[in-house]
JSON list of C-alpha atoms in Angstrom, two decimals:
[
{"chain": "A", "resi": 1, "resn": "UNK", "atom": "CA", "xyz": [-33.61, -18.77, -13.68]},
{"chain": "A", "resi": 2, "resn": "UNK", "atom": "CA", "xyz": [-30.75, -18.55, -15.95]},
{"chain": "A", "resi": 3, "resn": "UNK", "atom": "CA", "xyz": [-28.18, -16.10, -15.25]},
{"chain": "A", "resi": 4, "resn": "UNK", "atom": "CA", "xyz": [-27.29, -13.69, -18.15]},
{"chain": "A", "resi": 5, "resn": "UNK", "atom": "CA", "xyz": [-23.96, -14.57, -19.43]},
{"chain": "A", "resi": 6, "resn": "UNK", "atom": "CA", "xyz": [-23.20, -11.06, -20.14]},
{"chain": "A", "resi": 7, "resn": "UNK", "atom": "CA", "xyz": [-22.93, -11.07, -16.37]},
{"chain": "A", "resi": 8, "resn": "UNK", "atom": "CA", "xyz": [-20.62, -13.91, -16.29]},
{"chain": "A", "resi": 9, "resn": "UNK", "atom": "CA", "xyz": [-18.36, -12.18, -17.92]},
{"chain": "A", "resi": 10, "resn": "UNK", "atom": "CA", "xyz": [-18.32, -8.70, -16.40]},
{"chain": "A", "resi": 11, "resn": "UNK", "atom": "CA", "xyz": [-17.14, -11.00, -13.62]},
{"chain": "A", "resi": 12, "resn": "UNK", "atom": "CA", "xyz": [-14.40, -11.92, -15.03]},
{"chain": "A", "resi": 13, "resn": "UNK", "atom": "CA", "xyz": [-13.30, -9.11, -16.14]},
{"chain": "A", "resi": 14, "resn": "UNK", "atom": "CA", "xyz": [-13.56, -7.92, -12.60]},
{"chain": "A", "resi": 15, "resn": "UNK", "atom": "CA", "xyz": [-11.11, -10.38, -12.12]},
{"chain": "A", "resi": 16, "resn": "UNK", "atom": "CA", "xyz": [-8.62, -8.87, -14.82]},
{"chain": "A", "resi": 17, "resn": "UNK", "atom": "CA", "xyz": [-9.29, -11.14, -17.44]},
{"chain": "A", "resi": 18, "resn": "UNK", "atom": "CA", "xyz": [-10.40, -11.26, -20.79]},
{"chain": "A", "resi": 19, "resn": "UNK", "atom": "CA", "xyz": [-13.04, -13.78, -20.57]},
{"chain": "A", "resi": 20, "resn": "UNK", "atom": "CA", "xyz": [-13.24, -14.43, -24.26]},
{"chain": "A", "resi": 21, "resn": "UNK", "atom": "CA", "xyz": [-9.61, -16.01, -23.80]},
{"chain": "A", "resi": 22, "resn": "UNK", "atom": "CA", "xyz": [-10.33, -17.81, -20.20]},
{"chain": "A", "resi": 23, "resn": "UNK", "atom": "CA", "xyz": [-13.99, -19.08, -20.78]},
{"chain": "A", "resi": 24, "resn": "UNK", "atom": "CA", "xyz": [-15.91, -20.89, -23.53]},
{"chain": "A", "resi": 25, "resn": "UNK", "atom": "CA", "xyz": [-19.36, -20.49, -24.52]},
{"chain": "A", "resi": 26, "resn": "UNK", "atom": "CA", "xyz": [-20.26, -23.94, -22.94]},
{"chain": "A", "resi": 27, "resn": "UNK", "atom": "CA", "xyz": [-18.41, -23.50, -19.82]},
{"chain": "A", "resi": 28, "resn": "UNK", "atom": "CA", "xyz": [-20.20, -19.67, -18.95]},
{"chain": "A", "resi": 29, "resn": "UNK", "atom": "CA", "xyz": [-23.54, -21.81, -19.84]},
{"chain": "A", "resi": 30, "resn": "UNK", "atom": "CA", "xyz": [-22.27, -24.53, -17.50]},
{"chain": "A", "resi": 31, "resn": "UNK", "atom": "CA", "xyz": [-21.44, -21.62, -14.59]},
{"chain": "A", "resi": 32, "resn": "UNK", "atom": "CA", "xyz": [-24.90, -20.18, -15.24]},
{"chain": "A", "resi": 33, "resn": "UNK", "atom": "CA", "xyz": [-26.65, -23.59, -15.09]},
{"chain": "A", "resi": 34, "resn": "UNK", "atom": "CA", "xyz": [-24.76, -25.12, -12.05]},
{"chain": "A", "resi": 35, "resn": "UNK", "atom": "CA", "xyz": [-24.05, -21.47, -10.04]},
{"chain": "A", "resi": 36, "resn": "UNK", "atom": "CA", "xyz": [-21.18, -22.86, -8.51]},
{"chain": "A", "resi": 37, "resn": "UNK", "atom": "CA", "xyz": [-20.68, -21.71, -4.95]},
{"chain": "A", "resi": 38, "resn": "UNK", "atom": "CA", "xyz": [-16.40, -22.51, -4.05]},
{"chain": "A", "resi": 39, "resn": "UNK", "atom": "CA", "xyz": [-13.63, -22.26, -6.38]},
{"chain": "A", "resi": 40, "resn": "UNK", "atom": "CA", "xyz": [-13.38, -26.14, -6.06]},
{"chain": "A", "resi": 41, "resn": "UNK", "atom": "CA", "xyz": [-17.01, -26.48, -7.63]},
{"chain": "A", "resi": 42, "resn": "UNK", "atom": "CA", "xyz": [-16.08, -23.88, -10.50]},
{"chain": "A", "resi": 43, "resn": "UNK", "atom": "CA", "xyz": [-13.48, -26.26, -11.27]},
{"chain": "A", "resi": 44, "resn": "UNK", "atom": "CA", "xyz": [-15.23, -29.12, -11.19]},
{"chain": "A", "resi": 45, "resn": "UNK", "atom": "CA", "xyz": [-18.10, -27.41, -13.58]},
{"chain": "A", "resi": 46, "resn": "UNK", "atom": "CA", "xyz": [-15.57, -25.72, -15.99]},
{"chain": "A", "resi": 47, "resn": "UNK", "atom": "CA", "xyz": [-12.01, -27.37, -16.15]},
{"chain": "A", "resi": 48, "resn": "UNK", "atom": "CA", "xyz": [-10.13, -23.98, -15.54]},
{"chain": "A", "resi": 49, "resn": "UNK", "atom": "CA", "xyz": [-8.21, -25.35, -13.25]},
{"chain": "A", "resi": 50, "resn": "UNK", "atom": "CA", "xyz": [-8.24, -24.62, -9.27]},
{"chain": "A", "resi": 51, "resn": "UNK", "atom": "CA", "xyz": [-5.84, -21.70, -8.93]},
{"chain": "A", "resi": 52, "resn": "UNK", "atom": "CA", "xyz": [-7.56, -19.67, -12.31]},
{"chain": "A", "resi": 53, "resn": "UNK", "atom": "CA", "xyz": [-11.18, -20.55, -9.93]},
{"chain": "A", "resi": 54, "resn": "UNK", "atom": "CA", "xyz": [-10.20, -19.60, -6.80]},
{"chain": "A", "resi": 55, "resn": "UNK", "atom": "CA", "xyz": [-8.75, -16.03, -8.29]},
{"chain": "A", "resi": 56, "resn": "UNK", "atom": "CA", "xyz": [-12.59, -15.71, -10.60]},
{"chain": "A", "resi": 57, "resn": "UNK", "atom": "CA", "xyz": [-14.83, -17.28, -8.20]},
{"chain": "A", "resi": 58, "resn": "UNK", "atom": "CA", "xyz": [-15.50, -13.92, -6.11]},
{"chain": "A", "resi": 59, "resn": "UNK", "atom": "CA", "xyz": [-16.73, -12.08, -9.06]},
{"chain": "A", "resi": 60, "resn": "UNK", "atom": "CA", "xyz": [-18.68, -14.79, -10.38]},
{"chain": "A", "resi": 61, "resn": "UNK", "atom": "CA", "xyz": [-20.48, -15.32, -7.16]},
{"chain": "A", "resi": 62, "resn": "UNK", "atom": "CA", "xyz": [-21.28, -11.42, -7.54]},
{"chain": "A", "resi": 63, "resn": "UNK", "atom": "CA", "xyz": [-22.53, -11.65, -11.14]},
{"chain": "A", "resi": 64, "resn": "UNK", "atom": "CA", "xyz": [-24.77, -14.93, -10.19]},
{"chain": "A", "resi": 65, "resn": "UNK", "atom": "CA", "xyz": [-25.96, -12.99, -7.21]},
{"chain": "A", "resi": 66, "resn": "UNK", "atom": "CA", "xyz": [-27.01, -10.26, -9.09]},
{"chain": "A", "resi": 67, "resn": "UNK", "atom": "CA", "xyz": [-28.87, -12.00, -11.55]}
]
């Protein structure tokens, strides 16, 4: 299934960001569709660049996971 975005972005806040500023609607949907599993594939899904996935991709695994 599709994971709730709210989730999404409890993870990154978990990272210390506000996720309003780091993520747009389409790229959370994109997370949520592709459940990206390295920081290289977050990139690849979302465009934030590899250093901004590497720091996010922990918490996002943990918000996918507990979906």
């Amino acid at each position: 299934g599709r994971t709730d975005l709210s989730q999404l972005l409890a993870g990154a806040r978990q990272g210390g960001l506000l996720p309003e500023l780091l993520c747009t609607d389409a790229a959370l949907a994109a997370i949520a569709d592709h459940r990206p599993g390295t920081a290289e594939e977050l990139d690849a899904v979302t465009g934030l660049g590899v250093l901004t996935s590497r720091r996010l991709i922990a918490g996002i695994q943990d918000a996918l996971t507990d979906a």
